[in-house]
CSV table of N, CA, C and O in Angstrom, one decimal:
chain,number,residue,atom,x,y,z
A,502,UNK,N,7.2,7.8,-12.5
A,502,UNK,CA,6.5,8.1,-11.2
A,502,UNK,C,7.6,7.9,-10.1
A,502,UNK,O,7.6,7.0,-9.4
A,503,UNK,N,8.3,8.9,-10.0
A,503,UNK,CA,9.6,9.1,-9.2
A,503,UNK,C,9.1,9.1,-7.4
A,503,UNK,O,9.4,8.2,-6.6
A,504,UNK,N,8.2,10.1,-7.3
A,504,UNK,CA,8.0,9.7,-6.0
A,504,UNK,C,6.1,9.2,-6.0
A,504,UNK,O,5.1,9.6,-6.7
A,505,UNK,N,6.1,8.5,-5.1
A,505,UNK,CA,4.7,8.2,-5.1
A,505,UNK,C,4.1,8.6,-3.4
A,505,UNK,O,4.6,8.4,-2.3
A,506,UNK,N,2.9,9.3,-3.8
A,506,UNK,CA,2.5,9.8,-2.7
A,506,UNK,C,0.8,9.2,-2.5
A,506,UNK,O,0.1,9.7,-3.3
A,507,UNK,N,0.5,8.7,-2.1
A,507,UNK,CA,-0.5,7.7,-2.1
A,507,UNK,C,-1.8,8.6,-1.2
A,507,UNK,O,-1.4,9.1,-0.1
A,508,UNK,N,-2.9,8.9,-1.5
A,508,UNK,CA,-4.5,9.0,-0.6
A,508,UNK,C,-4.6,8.0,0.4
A,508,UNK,O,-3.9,7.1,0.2
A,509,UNK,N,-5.1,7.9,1.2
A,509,UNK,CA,-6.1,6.8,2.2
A,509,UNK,C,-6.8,5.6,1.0
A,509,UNK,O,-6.8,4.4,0.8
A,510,UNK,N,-7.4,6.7,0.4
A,510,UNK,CA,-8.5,6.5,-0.6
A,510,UNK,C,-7.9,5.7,-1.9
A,510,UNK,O,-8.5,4.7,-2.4
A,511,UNK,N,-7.0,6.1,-2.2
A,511,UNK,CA,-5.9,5.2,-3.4
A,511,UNK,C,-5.4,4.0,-2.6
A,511,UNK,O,-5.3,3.0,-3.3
A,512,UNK,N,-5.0,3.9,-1.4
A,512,UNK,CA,-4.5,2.5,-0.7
A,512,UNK,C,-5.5,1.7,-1.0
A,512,UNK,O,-5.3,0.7,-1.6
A,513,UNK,N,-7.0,2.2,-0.3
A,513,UNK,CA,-7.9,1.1,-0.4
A,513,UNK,C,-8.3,0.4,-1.9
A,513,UNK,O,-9.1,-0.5,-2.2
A,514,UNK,N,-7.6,1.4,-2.8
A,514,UNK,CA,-8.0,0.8,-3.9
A,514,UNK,C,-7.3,-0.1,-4.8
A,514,UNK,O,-7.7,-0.9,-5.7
A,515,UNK,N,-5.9,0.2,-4.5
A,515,UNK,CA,-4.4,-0.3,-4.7
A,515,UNK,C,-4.6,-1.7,-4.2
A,515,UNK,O,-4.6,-2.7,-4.9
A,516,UNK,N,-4.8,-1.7,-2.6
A,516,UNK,CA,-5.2,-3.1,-2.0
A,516,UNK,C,-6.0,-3.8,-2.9
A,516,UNK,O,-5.6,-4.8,-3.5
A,517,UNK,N,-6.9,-3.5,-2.9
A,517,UNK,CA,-7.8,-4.2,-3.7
A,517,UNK,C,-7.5,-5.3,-4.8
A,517,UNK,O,-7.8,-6.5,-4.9
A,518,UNK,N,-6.7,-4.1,-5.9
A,518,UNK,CA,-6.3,-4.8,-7.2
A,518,UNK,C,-5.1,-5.5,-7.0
A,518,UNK,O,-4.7,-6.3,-7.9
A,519,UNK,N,-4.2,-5.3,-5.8
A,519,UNK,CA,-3.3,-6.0,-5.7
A,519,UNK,C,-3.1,-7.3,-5.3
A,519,UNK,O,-2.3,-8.1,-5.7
A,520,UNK,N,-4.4,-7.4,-4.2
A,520,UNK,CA,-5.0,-9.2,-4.2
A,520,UNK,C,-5.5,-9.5,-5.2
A,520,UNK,O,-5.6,-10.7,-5.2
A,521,UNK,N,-6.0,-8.8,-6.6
A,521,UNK,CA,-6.4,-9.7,-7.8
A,521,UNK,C,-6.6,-8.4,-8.8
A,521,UNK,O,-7.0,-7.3,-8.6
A,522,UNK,N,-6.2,-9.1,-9.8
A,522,UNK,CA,-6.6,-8.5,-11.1
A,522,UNK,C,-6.1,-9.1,-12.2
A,522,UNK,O,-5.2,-9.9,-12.2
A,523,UNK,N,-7.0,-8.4,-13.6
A,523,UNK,CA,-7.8,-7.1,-13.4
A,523,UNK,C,-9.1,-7.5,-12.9
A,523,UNK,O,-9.7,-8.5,-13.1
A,524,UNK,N,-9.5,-6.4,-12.2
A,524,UNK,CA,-11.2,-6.5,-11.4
A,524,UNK,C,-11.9,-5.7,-12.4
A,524,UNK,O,-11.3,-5.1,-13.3
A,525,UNK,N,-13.1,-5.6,-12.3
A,525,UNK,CA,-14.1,-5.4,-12.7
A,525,UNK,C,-14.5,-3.8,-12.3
A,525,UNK,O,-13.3,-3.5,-11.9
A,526,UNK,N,-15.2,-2.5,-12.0
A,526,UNK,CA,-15.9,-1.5,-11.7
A,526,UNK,C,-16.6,-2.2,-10.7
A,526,UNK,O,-16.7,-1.7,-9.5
A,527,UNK,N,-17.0,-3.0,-10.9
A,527,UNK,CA,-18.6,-3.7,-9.9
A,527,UNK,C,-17.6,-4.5,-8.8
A,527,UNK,O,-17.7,-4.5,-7.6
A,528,UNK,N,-16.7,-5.1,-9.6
A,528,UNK,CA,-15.8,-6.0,-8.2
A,528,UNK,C,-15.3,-5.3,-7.2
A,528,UNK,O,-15.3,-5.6,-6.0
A,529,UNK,N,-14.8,-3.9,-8.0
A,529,UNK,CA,-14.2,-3.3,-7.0
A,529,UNK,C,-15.0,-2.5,-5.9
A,529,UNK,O,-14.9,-2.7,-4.7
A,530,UNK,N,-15.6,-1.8,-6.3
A,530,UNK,CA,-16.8,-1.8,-6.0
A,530,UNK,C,-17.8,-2.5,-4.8
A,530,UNK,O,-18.2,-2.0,-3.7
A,531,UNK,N,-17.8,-3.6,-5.2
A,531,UNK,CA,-18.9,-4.6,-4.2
A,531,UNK,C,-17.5,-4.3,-2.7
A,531,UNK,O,-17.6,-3.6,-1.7
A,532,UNK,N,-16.2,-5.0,-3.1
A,532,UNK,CA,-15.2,-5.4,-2.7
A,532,UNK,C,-15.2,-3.8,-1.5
A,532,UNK,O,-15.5,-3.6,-0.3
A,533,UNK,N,-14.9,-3.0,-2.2
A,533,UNK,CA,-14.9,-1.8,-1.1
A,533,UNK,C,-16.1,-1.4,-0.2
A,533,UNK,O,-16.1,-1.1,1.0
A,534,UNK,N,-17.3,-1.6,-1.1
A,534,UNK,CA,-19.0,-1.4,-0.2
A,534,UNK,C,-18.4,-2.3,1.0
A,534,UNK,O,-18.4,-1.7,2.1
A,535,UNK,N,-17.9,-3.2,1.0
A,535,UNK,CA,-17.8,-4.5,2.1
A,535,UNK,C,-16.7,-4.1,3.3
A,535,UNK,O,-16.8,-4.3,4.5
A,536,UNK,N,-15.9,-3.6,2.8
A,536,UNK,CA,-14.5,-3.4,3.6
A,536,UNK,C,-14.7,-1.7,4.2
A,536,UNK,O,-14.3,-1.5,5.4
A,537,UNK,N,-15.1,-0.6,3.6
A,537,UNK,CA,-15.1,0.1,3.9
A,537,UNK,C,-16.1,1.2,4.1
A,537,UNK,O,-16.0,2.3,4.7
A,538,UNK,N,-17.1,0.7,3.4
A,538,UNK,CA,-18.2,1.0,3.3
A,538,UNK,C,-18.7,2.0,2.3
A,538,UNK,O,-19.8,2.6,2.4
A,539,UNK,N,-17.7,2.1,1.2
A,539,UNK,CA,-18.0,3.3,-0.5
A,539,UNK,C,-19.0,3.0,-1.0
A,539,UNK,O,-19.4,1.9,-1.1
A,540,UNK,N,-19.8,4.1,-1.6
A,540,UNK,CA,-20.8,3.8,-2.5
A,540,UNK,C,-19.9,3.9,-3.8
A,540,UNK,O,-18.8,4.4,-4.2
A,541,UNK,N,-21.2,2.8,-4.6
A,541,UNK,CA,-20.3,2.6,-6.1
A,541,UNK,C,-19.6,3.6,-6.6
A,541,UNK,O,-18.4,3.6,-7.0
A,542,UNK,N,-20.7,5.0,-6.6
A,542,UNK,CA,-19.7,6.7,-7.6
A,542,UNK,C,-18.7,6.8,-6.4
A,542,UNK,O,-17.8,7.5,-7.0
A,543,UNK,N,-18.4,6.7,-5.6
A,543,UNK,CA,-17.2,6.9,-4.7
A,543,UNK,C,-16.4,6.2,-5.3
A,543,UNK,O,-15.6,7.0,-5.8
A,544,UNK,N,-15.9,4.7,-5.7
A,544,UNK,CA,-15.7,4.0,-6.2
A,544,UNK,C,-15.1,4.2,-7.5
A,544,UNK,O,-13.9,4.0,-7.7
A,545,UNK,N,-15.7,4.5,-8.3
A,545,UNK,CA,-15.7,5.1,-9.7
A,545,UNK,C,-15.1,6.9,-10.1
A,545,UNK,O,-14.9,7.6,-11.2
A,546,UNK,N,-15.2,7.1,-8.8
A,546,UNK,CA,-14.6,9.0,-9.1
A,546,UNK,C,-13.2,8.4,-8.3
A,546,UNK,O,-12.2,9.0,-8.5
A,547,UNK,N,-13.1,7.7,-7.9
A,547,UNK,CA,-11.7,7.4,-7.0
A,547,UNK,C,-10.8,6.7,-8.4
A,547,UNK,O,-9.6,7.0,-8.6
A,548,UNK,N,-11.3,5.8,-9.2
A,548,UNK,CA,-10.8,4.9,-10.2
A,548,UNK,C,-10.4,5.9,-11.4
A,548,UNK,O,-9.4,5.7,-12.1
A,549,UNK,N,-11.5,6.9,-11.6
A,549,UNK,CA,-11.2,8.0,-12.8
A,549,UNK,C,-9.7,8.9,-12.4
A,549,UNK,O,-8.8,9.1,-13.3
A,550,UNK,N,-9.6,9.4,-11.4
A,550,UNK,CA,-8.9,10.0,-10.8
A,550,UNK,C,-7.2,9.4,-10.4
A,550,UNK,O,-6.3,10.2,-10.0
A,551,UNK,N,-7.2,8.3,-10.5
A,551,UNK,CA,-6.1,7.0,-10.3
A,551,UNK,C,-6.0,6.9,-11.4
A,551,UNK,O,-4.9,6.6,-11.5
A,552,UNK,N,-6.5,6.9,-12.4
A,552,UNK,CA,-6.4,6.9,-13.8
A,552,UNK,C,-5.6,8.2,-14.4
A,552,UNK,O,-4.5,8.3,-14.8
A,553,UNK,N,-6.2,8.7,-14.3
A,553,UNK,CA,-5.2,10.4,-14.7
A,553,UNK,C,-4.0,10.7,-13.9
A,553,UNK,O,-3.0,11.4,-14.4
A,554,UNK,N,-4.1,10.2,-12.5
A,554,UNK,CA,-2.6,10.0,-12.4
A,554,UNK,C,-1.5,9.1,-12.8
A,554,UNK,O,-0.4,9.4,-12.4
A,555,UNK,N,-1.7,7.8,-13.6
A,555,UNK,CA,-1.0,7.0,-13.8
A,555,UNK,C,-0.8,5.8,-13.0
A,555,UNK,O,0.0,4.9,-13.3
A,556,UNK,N,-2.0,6.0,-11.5
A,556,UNK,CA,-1.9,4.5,-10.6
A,556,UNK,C,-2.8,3.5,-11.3
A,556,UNK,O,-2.4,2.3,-11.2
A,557,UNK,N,-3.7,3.7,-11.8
A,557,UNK,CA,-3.8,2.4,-12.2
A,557,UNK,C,-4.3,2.5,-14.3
A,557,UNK,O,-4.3,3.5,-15.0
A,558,UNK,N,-4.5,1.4,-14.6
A,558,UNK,CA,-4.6,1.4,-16.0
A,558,UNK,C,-6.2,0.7,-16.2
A,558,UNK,O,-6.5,-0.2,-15.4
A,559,UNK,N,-7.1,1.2,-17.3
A,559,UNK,CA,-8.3,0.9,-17.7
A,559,UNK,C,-8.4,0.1,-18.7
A,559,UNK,O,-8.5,0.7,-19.8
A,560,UNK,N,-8.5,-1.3,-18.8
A,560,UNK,CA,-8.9,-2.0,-20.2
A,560,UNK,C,-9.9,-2.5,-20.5
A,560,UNK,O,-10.4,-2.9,-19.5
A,561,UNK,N,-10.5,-2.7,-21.5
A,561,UNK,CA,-11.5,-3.2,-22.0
A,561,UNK,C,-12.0,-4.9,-21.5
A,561,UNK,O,-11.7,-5.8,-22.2
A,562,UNK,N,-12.7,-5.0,-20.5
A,562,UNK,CA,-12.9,-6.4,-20.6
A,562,UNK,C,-14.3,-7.0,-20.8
A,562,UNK,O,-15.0,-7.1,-19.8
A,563,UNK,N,-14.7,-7.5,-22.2
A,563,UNK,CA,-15.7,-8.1,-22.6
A,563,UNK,C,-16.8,-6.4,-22.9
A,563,UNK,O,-16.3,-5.5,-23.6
A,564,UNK,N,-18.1,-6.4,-22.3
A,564,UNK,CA,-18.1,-5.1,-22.1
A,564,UNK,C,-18.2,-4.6,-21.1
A,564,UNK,O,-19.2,-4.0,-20.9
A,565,UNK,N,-17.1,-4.7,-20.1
A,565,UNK,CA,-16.7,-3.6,-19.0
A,565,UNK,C,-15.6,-3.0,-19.1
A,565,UNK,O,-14.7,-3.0,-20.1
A,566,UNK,N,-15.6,-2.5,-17.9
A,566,UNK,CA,-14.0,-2.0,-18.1
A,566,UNK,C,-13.6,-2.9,-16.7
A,566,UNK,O,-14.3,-3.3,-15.7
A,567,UNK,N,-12.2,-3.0,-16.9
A,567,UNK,CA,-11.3,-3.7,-16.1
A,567,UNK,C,-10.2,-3.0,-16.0
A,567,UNK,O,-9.5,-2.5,-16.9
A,568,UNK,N,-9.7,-2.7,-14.2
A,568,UNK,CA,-8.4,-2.1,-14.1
A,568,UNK,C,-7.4,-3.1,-13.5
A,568,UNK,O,-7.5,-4.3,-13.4
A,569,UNK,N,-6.5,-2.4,-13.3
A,569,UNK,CA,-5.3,-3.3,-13.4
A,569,UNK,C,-4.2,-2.1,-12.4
A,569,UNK,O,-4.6,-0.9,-12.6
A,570,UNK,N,-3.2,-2.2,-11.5
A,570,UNK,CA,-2.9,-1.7,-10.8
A,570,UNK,C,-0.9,-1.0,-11.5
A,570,UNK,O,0.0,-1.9,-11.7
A,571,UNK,N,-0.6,0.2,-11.8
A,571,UNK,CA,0.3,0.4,-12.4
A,571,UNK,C,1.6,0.8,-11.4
A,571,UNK,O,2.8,1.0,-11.6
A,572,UNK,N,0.9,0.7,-10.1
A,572,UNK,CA,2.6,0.7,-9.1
A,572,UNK,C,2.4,-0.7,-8.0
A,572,UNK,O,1.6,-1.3,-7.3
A,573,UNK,N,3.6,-0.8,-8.5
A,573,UNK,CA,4.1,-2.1,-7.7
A,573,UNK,C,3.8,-1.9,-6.1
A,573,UNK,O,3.9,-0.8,-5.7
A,574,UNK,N,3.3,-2.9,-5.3
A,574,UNK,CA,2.7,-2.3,-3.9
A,574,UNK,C,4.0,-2.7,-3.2
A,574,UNK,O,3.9,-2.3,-2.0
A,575,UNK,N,5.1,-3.4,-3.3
A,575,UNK,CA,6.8,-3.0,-2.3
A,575,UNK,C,6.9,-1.7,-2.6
A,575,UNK,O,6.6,-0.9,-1.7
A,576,UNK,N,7.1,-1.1,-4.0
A,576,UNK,CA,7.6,0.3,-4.4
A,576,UNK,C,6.2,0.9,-3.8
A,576,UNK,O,6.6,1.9,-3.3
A,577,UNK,N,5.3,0.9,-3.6
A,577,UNK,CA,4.5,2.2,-2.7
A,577,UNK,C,4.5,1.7,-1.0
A,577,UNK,O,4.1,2.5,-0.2
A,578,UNK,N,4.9,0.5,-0.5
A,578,UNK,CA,5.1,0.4,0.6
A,578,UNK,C,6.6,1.0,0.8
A,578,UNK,O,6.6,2.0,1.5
A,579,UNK,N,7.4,0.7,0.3
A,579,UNK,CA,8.6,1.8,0.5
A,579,UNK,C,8.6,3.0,0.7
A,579,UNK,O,9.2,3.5,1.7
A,580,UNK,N,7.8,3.6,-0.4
A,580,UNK,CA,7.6,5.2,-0.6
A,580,UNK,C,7.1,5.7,0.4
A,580,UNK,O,7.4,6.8,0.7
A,581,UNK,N,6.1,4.9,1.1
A,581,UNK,CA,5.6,5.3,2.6
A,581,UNK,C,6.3,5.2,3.7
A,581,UNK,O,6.2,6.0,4.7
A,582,UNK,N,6.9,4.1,3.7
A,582,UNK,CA,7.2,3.5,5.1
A,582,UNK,C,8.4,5.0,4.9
A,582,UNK,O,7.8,5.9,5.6
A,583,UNK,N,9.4,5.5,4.5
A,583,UNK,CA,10.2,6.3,4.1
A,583,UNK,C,10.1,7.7,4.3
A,583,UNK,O,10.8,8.5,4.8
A,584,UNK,N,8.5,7.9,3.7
A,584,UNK,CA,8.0,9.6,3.9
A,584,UNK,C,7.3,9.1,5.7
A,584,UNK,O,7.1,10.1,6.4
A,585,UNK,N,7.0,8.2,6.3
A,585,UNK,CA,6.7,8.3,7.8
A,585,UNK,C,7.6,8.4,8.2
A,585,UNK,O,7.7,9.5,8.8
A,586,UNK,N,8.8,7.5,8.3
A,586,UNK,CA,10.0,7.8,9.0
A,586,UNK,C,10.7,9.3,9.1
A,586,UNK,O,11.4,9.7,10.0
A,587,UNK,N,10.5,9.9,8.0
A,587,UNK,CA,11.1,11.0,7.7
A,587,UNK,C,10.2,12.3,8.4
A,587,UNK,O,10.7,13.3,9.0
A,588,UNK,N,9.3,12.1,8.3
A,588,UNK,CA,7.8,12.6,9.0
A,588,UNK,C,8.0,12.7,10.6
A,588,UNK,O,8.2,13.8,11.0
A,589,UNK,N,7.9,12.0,11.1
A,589,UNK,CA,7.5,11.6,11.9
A,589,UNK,C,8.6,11.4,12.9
A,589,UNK,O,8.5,11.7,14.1
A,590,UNK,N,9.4,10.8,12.6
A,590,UNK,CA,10.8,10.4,13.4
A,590,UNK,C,12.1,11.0,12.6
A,590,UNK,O,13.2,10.4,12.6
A,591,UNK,N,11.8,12.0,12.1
A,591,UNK,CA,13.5,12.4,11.2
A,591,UNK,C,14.3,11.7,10.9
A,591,UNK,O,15.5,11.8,11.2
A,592,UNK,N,13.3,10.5,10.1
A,592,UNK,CA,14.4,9.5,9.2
A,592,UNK,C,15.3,8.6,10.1
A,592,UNK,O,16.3,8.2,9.7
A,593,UNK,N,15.0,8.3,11.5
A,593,UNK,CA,15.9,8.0,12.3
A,593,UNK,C,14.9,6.3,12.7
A,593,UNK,O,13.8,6.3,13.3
A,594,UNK,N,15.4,5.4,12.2
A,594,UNK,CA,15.0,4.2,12.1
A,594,UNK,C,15.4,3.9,13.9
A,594,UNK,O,14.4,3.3,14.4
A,595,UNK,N,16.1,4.1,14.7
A,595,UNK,CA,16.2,3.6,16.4
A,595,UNK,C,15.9,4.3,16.8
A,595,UNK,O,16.4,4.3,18.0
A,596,UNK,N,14.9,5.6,16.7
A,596,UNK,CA,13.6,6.6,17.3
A,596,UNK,C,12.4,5.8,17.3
A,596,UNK,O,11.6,5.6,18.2
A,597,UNK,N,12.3,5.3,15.5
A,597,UNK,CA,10.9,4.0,15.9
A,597,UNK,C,10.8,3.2,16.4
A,597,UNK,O,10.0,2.9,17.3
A,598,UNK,N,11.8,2.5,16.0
A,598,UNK,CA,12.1,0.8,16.9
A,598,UNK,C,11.3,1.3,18.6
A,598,UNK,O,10.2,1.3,19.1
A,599,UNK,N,12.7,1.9,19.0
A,599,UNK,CA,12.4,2.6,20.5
A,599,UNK,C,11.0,2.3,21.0
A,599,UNK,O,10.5,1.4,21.7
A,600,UNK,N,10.4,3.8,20.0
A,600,UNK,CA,9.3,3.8,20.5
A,600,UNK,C,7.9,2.9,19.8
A,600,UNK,O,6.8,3.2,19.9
A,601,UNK,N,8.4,1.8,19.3
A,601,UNK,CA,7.1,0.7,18.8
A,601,UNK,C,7.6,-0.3,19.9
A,601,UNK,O,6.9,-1.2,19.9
A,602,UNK,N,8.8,-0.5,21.0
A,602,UNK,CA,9.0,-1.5,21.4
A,602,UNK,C,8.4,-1.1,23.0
A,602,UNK,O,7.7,-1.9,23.6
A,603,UNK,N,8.7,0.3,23.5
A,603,UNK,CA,8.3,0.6,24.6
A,603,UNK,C,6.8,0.4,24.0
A,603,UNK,O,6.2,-0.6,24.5
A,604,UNK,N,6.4,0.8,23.6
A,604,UNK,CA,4.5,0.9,23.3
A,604,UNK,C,4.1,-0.5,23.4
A,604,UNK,O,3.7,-1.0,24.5
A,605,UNK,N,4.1,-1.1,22.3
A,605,UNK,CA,3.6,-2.2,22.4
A,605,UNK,C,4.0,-3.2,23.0
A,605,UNK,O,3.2,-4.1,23.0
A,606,UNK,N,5.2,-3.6,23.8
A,606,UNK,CA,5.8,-4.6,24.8
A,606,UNK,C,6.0,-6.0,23.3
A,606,UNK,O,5.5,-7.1,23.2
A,607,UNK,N,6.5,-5.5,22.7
A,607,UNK,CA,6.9,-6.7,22.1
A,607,UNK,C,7.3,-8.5,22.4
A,607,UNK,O,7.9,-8.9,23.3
A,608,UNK,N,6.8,-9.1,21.6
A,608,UNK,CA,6.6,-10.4,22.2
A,608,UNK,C,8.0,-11.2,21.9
A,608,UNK,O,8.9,-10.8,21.3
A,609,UNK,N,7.8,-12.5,22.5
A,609,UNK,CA,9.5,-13.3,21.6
A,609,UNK,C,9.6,-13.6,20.4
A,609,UNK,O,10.7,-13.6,19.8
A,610,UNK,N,8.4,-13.8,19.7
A,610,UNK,CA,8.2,-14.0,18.0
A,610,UNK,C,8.7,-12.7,17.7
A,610,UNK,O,9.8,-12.8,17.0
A,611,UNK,N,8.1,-11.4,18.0
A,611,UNK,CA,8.5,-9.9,17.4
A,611,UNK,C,9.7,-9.6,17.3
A,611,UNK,O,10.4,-9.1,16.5
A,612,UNK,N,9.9,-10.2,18.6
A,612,UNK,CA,12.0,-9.7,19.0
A,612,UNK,C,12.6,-10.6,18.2
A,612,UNK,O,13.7,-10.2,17.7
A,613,UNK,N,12.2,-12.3,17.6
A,613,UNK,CA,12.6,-13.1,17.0
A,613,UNK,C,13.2,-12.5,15.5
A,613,UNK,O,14.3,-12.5,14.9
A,614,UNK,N,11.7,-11.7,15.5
A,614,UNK,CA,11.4,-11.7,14.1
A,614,UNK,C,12.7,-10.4,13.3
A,614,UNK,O,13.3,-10.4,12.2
A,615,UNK,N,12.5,-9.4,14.4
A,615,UNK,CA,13.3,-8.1,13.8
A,615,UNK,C,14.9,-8.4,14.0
A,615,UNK,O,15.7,-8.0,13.2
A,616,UNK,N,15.3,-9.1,15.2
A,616,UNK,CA,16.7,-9.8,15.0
A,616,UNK,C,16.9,-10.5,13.5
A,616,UNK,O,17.8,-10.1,12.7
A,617,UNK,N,16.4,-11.3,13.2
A,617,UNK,CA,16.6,-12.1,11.7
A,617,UNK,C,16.9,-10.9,11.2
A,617,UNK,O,18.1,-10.8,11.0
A,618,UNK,N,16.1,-9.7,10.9
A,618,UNK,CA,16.3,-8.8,10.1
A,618,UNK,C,17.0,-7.8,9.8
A,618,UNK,O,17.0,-7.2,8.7
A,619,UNK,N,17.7,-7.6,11.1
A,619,UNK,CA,18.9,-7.2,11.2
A,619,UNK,C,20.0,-7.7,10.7
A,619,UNK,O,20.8,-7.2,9.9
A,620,UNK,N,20.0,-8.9,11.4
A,620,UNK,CA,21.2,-10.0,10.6
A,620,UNK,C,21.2,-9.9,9.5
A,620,UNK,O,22.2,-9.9,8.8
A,621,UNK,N,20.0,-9.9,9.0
A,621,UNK,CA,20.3,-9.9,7.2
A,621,UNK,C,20.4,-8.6,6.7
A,621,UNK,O,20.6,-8.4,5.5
A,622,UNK,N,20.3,-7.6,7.5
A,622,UNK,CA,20.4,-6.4,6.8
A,622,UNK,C,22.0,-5.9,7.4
A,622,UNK,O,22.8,-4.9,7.0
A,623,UNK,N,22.1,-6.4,7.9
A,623,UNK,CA,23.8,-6.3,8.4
A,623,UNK,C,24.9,-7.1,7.4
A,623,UNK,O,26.0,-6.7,7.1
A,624,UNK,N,24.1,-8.9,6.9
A,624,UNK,CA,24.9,-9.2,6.4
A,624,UNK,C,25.0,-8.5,4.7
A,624,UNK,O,25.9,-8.5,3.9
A,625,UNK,N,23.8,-8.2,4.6
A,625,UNK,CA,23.8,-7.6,2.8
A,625,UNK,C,24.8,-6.1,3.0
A,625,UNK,O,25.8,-6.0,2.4
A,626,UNK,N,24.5,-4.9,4.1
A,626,UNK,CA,25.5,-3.8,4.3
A,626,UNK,C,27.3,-4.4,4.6
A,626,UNK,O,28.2,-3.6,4.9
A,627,UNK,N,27.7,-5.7,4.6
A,627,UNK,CA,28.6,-6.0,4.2
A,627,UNK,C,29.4,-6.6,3.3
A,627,UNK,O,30.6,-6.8,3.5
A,628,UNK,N,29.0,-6.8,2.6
A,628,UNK,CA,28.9,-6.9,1.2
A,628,UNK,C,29.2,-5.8,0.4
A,628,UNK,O,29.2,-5.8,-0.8
């Protein structure tokens, strides 16, 4: 699964199993009725379909079925953060900064936070 291109609909479901698993049909289920408001066959046509692509995996548990999540959620947070930038800002990482810092007025924690990150992304690109 070279590139991963993710639904709305597959996040919320990704999320799900990624805070725990394997869940349940009914867990996931109840878990989404709550958060987003799916009916169960919404639920279950989304899981069959994640299934045939290879996102998640179906096992047997007791007599249900239980899934289990088959992409790592860094490697699908990457694959997005990557196709937005490229999207959206032509791949140009000081187009976003820019414009998430004018927008939101960034706080001293925020400015704290992305300085650290630089530094370390400066000191690993020297290496």
């Amino acid at each position: 699964m070279e590139d991963i291109k993710l639904t709305a609909s597959e996040w919320n479901i990704l999320n799900c199993l990624w805070e725990q698993n394997p869940r349940t049909v009914m867990q996931i289920a109840s878990e989404l009725e709550k958060t987003v408001g799916w009916a169960r066959s919404t639920t279950i046509t989304t899981l069959h379909r994640m299934e045939a692509k290879g996102l998640v995996r179906c096992e047997q548990a007791g007599r249900g079925k239980a899934y289990v999540p088959l992409v790592e959620r860094e490697r699908a947070v990457t694959a997005e953060t990557k196709s937005f930038l490229d999207r959206v800002y032509q791949g140009s990482v000081g187009m976003m900064m820019s414009a998430m810092a004018k927008q939101e007025g960034l706080s001293r924690d925020q400015i704290a936070q992305l300085r650290a990150i630089l530094d370390e992304a400066e000191q690993e690109a020297g290496k």
